[in-house]
Amino acid sequence: MAPIRFPRLLLTGAAGGLGRVLRPRLKVHCRTLRVSDRVDLGPAEPGEEVVVAALEDRAAVLALLKDVDAVVHLGGISVEAAFDPILQANIVGVFNLYEAARKQGVRRVVLASSNHVTGFYRQDERIDAQAPVRPDTLYGVSKAFGENLARLFHDRHGIETVCLRIGSCLPEPIDRRTLASWLSHDDLERLVVASVSAPRVGHCVVYGVSDNPLTWWHNPGAASIGYRPQDSSERFRAALEARQPQPDLEDPVSVYQGGAFVRLGPYD
Ligand code: NAI
Ligand code: 15L
C-alpha cells in the first residue's frame, strides 16, 4: 500500500467500532496519529497523541486540529437517535470540524458519511453518488448535511473532502442485506488510505463497500481515488442464506436499501 503523504493525521471517533479498527492500522501510514474521542482513549501508544474532545465544543475542536495535515472524521452519532444529540454531534460538530480545518489550514478531510443518506432507494434500484439524497432517518439527514457542508468548504475555501458513504463495515456480512452493503475491515483501511493519499480529490462522494457482486451502488468515484477493494461478500452467501429464512419481500426492511433504519423513529 502506498504510504500516506501526511505526517500528522487526526482520527476522530477513535474509541468507536471503526476507530478501534483503524487506530493501529493508520499508525503504519503516518508519522504521528492524533486520536480523539469524547470518551477516554487510554494512554497514547508510541507514535500517537491522545486528545479527549467533544465535537460540539468549538474551542476544543479548534485546538484539536492544530498542526494536523489531514483528518479522518469518524466521530459522531452513528445510528438513529433523538434530534438533539444528532444536532450536537453531527451538525454542530461537523461545522466545528470544518471551521477548525479552515482556521488551522487543514487541506484534506475524509468524512464518514453513510449509506443511510440514500436509504430510501429500493434494493432493486442501482444508484450512483449523483442520485438525489433520500435519507432514511434523522441520522441520514445529518450525514447529508455533512456532505453538503464539505462541498461548501471545498468550493469556498478549497478544503478537499472524500465523503465515504460507508455501507456495513463488519468482520463479515450478518444477513441478506449486508451481502450487498458489506465493507470488510481490510477494505475500510484501503479505502481510507486511498482517500487520504490520493493526489487530488476535490469534493467527492464514494460508497464504502467491498467488491460484492450484488450491489446497489454504481461507484466510479472509488476507482478514481485509487480504491481497489480486495474482499467480496460472495463467499459468505451460501451459508448465510441457508441459515436465514427468505424474508417477507413486502416488508419495508427488505424493500429499501436502508433496511431496518427505514422503520426507526419517532424522534424524541
Ligand atoms: P461508533 O458509534 O462505534 O463510534 C463513534 C464514536 O464517536 C464513538 O466512540 C463516540 O464516543 C464518538 N462520539 C459520538 N459523539 C461524539 C461527540 N459529540 N464528540 C466526540 N466524539 C463523539 O460508530 P462506528 O461504527 O465506529 O462508525 C464510525 C463512523 O462511521 C460514524 O460516523 C458512522 O456514522 C459512520 N458509519 C459507520 C458504519 C459502520 O458500518 N460501522 C456504516 C456507515 C457509516
Ligand atoms: C450505519 O450508518 C451505521 O453506523 C452502522 O451501525 C450500520 O448500521 C450501517 O450503517 C448499516 O447500514 O449496516
Coordinates of C-alpha atoms and ligand atoms in Angstrom, one line a residue:
M1 CA 0.0 0.0 0.0
A2 CA 1.3 3.5 -0.9
P3 CA 2.4 5.5 2.2
I4 CA 0.3 8.4 3.3
R5 CA 2.0 11.6 2.4
F6 CA 0.7 13.5 5.5
P7 CA 2.9 13.5 8.6
R8 CA 0.2 14.1 11.2
L9 CA -3.2 12.5 10.8
L10 CA -6.2 13.1 13.1
L11 CA -8.6 10.2 13.7
T12 CA -11.8 11.3 15.4
G13 CA -14.2 8.8 16.9
A14 CA -11.2 6.7 17.7
A15 CA -12.9 4.9 20.6
G16 CA -15.7 3.6 18.4
G17 CA -16.1 0.4 16.5
L18 CA -14.4 1.6 13.3
G19 CA -12.0 3.9 15.2
R20 CA -10.6 0.8 17.0
V21 CA -10.2 -1.0 13.7
L22 CA -8.3 2.0 12.1
R23 CA -6.3 3.2 15.0
P24 CA -3.5 0.6 14.8
R25 CA -3.7 0.4 11.0
L26 CA -3.4 4.1 10.3
K27 CA -0.4 4.4 12.5
V28 CA 1.6 2.5 10.0
H29 CA 0.9 5.1 7.4
C30 CA 1.8 8.3 9.1
R31 CA 4.5 9.7 11.4
T32 CA 2.1 10.9 14.2
L33 CA -1.5 9.7 14.6
R34 CA -3.6 12.1 16.8
V35 CA -6.6 10.1 18.1
S36 CA -9.6 11.8 19.6
D37 CA -13.0 10.9 21.1
R38 CA -15.3 12.3 23.7
V39 CA -14.6 9.3 25.9
D40 CA -11.4 8.1 27.4
L41 CA -8.9 6.5 24.9
G42 CA -6.3 5.3 27.3
P43 CA -2.7 6.4 27.2
A44 CA -1.0 7.3 23.9
E45 CA 0.8 4.5 22.2
P46 CA 4.2 5.2 20.6
G47 CA 3.6 7.5 17.6
E48 CA 0.3 8.7 19.0
E49 CA -1.2 11.8 20.6
V50 CA -4.4 11.4 22.5
V51 CA -6.9 14.3 22.8
V52 CA -10.3 13.9 24.5
A53 CA -12.7 16.5 23.0
A54 CA -16.5 16.8 22.4
L55 CA -17.2 17.8 18.8
E56 CA -19.8 20.3 19.9
D57 CA -17.1 22.2 21.8
R58 CA -15.9 24.7 19.2
A59 CA -12.8 25.8 21.1
A60 CA -11.7 22.3 21.8
V61 CA -12.1 21.3 18.2
L62 CA -10.1 24.3 17.0
A63 CA -7.3 23.2 19.3
L64 CA -7.7 19.6 18.1
L65 CA -6.9 20.4 14.5
K66 CA -3.8 22.4 15.3
D67 CA -0.8 21.2 13.2
V68 CA -2.9 18.4 11.6
D69 CA -2.3 17.6 7.9
A70 CA -5.4 15.6 7.3
V71 CA -8.5 14.4 9.2
V72 CA -10.3 11.0 9.2
H73 CA -13.5 12.0 10.8
L74 CA -15.4 9.1 12.2
G75 CA -16.7 10.8 15.4
G76 CA -20.4 11.4 16.0
I77 CA -23.7 9.6 16.4
S78 CA -23.6 6.5 14.2
V79 CA -27.2 5.4 14.4
E80 CA -30.7 6.9 14.6
A81 CA -31.3 9.0 17.7
A82 CA -33.3 11.9 19.0
F83 CA -32.7 15.1 17.2
D84 CA -30.8 17.0 19.9
P85 CA -27.8 14.6 20.2
I86 CA -27.7 14.3 16.4
L87 CA -27.8 18.1 16.2
Q88 CA -24.9 18.5 18.6
A89 CA -22.6 15.7 17.3
N90 CA -23.3 15.5 13.6
I91 CA -24.4 19.0 12.7
V92 CA -22.8 21.4 15.1
G93 CA -19.8 19.0 15.4
V94 CA -19.2 18.8 11.7
F95 CA -19.4 22.6 11.4
N96 CA -16.9 23.0 14.1
L97 CA -14.6 20.5 12.4
Y98 CA -14.7 22.4 9.1
E99 CA -14.3 25.8 10.7
A100 CA -11.3 24.5 12.6
A101 CA -9.9 23.0 9.4
R102 CA -10.3 26.3 7.7
K103 CA -8.6 28.3 10.5
Q104 CA -5.8 25.7 11.0
G105 CA -5.1 25.3 7.3
V106 CA -6.0 21.6 7.1
R107 CA -6.5 20.8 3.4
R108 CA -7.9 17.2 3.4
V109 CA -10.8 15.6 5.3
V110 CA -12.1 12.0 4.9
L111 CA -15.7 12.2 6.2
A112 CA -17.5 9.2 7.4
S113 CA -20.9 9.6 5.8
S114 CA -23.3 6.7 5.5
N115 CA -25.4 4.6 3.1
H116 CA -28.4 6.0 5.1
V117 CA -28.1 9.2 3.1
T118 CA -29.8 7.2 0.3
G119 CA -31.5 4.6 2.4
F120 CA -35.0 5.2 0.9
Y121 CA -33.9 3.9 -2.5
R122 CA -35.2 0.5 -3.1
Q123 CA -33.0 -2.6 -3.0
D124 CA -34.0 -3.3 -6.7
E125 CA -32.6 0.1 -7.8
R126 CA -29.0 0.7 -8.7
I127 CA -27.9 4.3 -8.0
D128 CA -24.8 6.3 -8.1
A129 CA -23.5 9.1 -5.8
Q130 CA -25.1 11.7 -8.0
A131 CA -28.6 10.5 -7.3
P132 CA -30.7 12.9 -5.2
V133 CA -30.4 12.1 -1.5
R134 CA -33.2 10.1 0.1
P135 CA -32.2 9.8 3.8
D136 CA -34.0 7.2 5.8
T137 CA -33.5 8.7 9.3
L138 CA -32.6 12.0 11.0
Y139 CA -29.1 10.3 11.2
G140 CA -29.1 10.1 7.4
V141 CA -30.2 13.7 7.1
S142 CA -27.3 14.7 9.4
K143 CA -24.8 12.8 7.1
A144 CA -26.3 14.6 4.1
F145 CA -25.6 17.9 5.9
G146 CA -22.0 16.9 6.4
E147 CA -21.6 16.1 2.7
N148 CA -23.1 19.4 1.8
L149 CA -21.0 21.4 4.3
A150 CA -18.0 19.7 2.9
R151 CA -18.9 20.9 -0.6
L152 CA -19.3 24.4 0.7
F153 CA -15.9 24.3 2.3
H154 CA -14.4 22.9 -0.8
D155 CA -16.0 25.5 -3.2
R156 CA -15.4 28.4 -0.8
H157 CA -12.1 27.5 0.9
G158 CA -10.5 24.8 -1.2
I159 CA -10.6 22.1 1.6
E160 CA -10.8 18.7 -0.1
T161 CA -13.1 16.0 1.2
V162 CA -13.8 12.4 0.3
C163 CA -17.3 11.7 1.7
L164 CA -17.5 8.0 2.4
R165 CA -21.0 6.6 2.3
I166 CA -20.0 3.6 4.3
G167 CA -22.2 0.5 3.8
S168 CA -22.0 -2.1 6.7
C169 CA -18.4 -2.3 8.0
L170 CA -18.3 -5.6 9.9
P171 CA -16.0 -8.6 10.3
E172 CA -18.4 -10.4 7.9
P173 CA -21.9 -10.0 6.5
I174 CA -24.6 -10.8 9.0
D175 CA -27.7 -11.0 6.9
R176 CA -29.0 -10.8 3.3
R177 CA -28.9 -7.0 3.3
T178 CA -25.3 -6.9 4.3
L179 CA -24.3 -9.2 1.5
A180 CA -24.9 -6.1 -0.7
S181 CA -23.7 -3.4 1.8
W182 CA -20.7 -5.2 3.4
L183 CA -17.3 -3.4 3.7
S184 CA -14.6 -5.6 5.2
H185 CA -12.2 -4.1 7.7
D186 CA -9.3 -4.6 5.3
D187 CA -11.2 -2.8 2.6
L188 CA -12.1 0.0 5.0
E189 CA -8.4 0.5 5.6
R190 CA -7.7 0.5 1.8
L191 CA -10.5 3.0 1.3
V192 CA -9.4 5.4 4.0
V193 CA -5.7 5.2 2.9
A194 CA -6.7 5.9 -0.7
S195 CA -8.9 8.8 0.4
V196 CA -6.2 10.4 2.4
S197 CA -3.3 9.8 0.0
A198 CA -5.0 10.4 -3.5
P199 CA -3.2 13.4 -5.0
R200 CA -6.4 15.4 -5.8
V201 CA -9.9 14.6 -4.7
G202 CA -11.8 17.9 -4.7
H203 CA -15.1 17.2 -3.2
C204 CA -16.3 13.7 -4.0
V205 CA -18.8 11.1 -2.7
V206 CA -17.9 7.4 -2.7
Y207 CA -19.8 4.4 -1.4
G208 CA -17.7 2.4 1.0
V209 CA -18.3 -1.2 0.0
S210 CA -16.2 -4.2 -0.8
D211 CA -16.2 -5.9 -4.2
N212 CA -19.6 -7.5 -3.6
P213 CA -21.1 -9.0 -6.8
L214 CA -24.7 -7.9 -5.9
T215 CA -24.6 -4.2 -5.2
W216 CA -27.0 -1.3 -5.1
W217 CA -24.3 1.3 -5.9
H218 CA -22.6 2.2 -9.1
N219 CA -19.4 3.6 -7.7
P220 CA -17.0 5.1 -10.2
G221 CA -15.5 7.6 -7.7
A222 CA -13.9 4.8 -5.8
A223 CA -11.6 3.8 -8.6
S224 CA -10.8 7.5 -9.4
I225 CA -9.4 7.9 -5.8
G226 CA -7.4 4.7 -6.2
Y227 CA -9.6 2.4 -4.0
R228 CA -9.3 -1.2 -5.2
P229 CA -11.4 -3.5 -2.9
Q230 CA -10.0 -6.9 -2.4
D231 CA -12.8 -8.6 -0.5
S232 CA -16.2 -9.8 -1.5
S233 CA -19.3 -11.0 0.5
E234 CA -19.9 -13.8 -2.0
R235 CA -18.0 -16.4 0.0
F236 CA -20.5 -15.9 2.9
R237 CA -23.6 -16.1 0.7
A238 CA -24.5 -19.8 0.7
A239 CA -24.1 -20.3 4.5
L240 CA -25.9 -17.1 5.3
E241 CA -28.9 -17.9 3.0
A242 CA -29.1 -21.4 4.3
R243 CA -29.4 -20.3 7.9
Q244 CA -31.7 -17.3 7.3
P245 CA -35.2 -17.8 6.0
Q246 CA -36.3 -15.9 2.9
P247 CA -37.6 -12.5 4.2
D248 CA -41.0 -11.0 3.6
L249 CA -40.4 -9.1 0.4
E250 CA -43.2 -6.7 1.1
D251 CA -41.6 -5.6 4.4
P252 CA -40.1 -2.1 4.1
V253 CA -37.0 -3.5 5.8
S254 CA -36.5 -5.8 2.8
V255 CA -37.7 -3.3 0.2
Y256 CA -35.4 -0.4 1.0
Q257 CA -31.6 -0.1 1.0
G258 CA -31.6 1.3 4.5
G259 CA -33.0 -1.9 5.9
A260 CA -34.3 -1.6 9.5
F261 CA -33.3 2.1 9.6
V262 CA -36.4 2.9 7.5
R263 CA -38.6 2.0 10.4
L264 CA -36.7 3.8 13.1
G265 CA -38.2 6.9 14.9
P266 CA -40.2 8.8 16.2
Y267 CA -37.7 11.3 17.1
D268 CA -37.7 12.4 20.8
Ligands
NAI1 P1 -19.4 4.3 16.8 O1 -20.7 4.8 17.3 O2 -18.9 2.9 17.3 O3 -18.2 5.3 17.1 C1 -18.5 6.7 17.1 C2 -17.5 7.4 18.0 O4 -17.8 8.8 18.0 C3 -17.7 6.9 19.5 O5 -16.5 6.5 20.0 C4 -18.3 8.1 20.2 O6 -17.8 8.2 21.6 C5 -17.8 9.3 19.4 N1 -18.6 10.4 19.5 C6 -20.0 10.4 19.5 N2 -20.5 11.7 19.7 C7 -19.4 12.5 19.9 C8 -19.2 13.8 20.2 N3 -20.3 14.6 20.3 N4 -18.0 14.3 20.3 C9 -16.9 13.5 20.2 N5 -17.0 12.2 19.9 C10 -18.2 11.7 19.8 O7 -19.5 4.3 15.2 P2 -18.7 3.4 14.2 O8 -19.4 2.2 13.8 O9 -17.3 3.3 14.6 O10 -18.7 4.4 12.9 C11 -17.8 5.4 12.7 C12 -18.3 6.4 11.7 O11 -18.7 5.8 10.5 C13 -19.6 7.1 12.2 O12 -19.6 8.5 11.8 C14 -20.7 6.4 11.5 O13 -21.8 7.2 11.3 C15 -20.0 6.0 10.2 N6 -20.6 4.8 9.6 C16 -20.3 3.6 10.1 C17 -20.8 2.4 9.6 C18 -20.5 1.1 10.1 O14 -20.8 0.1 9.4 N7 -19.9 0.9 11.3 C19 -21.7 2.5 8.4 C20 -21.9 3.8 7.9 C21 -21.3 4.9 8.5
15L2 C1 -24.6 2.9 9.6 O1 -24.6 4.1 9.1 C2 -24.3 2.6 11.0 O2 -23.4 3.5 11.5 C3 -23.9 1.2 11.2 O3 -24.0 0.9 12.6 C4 -24.7 0.2 10.4 O4 -26.0 0.2 10.9 C5 -24.6 0.6 8.9 O5 -25.0 1.9 8.7 C6 -25.5 -0.3 8.1 O6 -26.3 0.3 7.3 O7 -25.5 -1.5 8.1

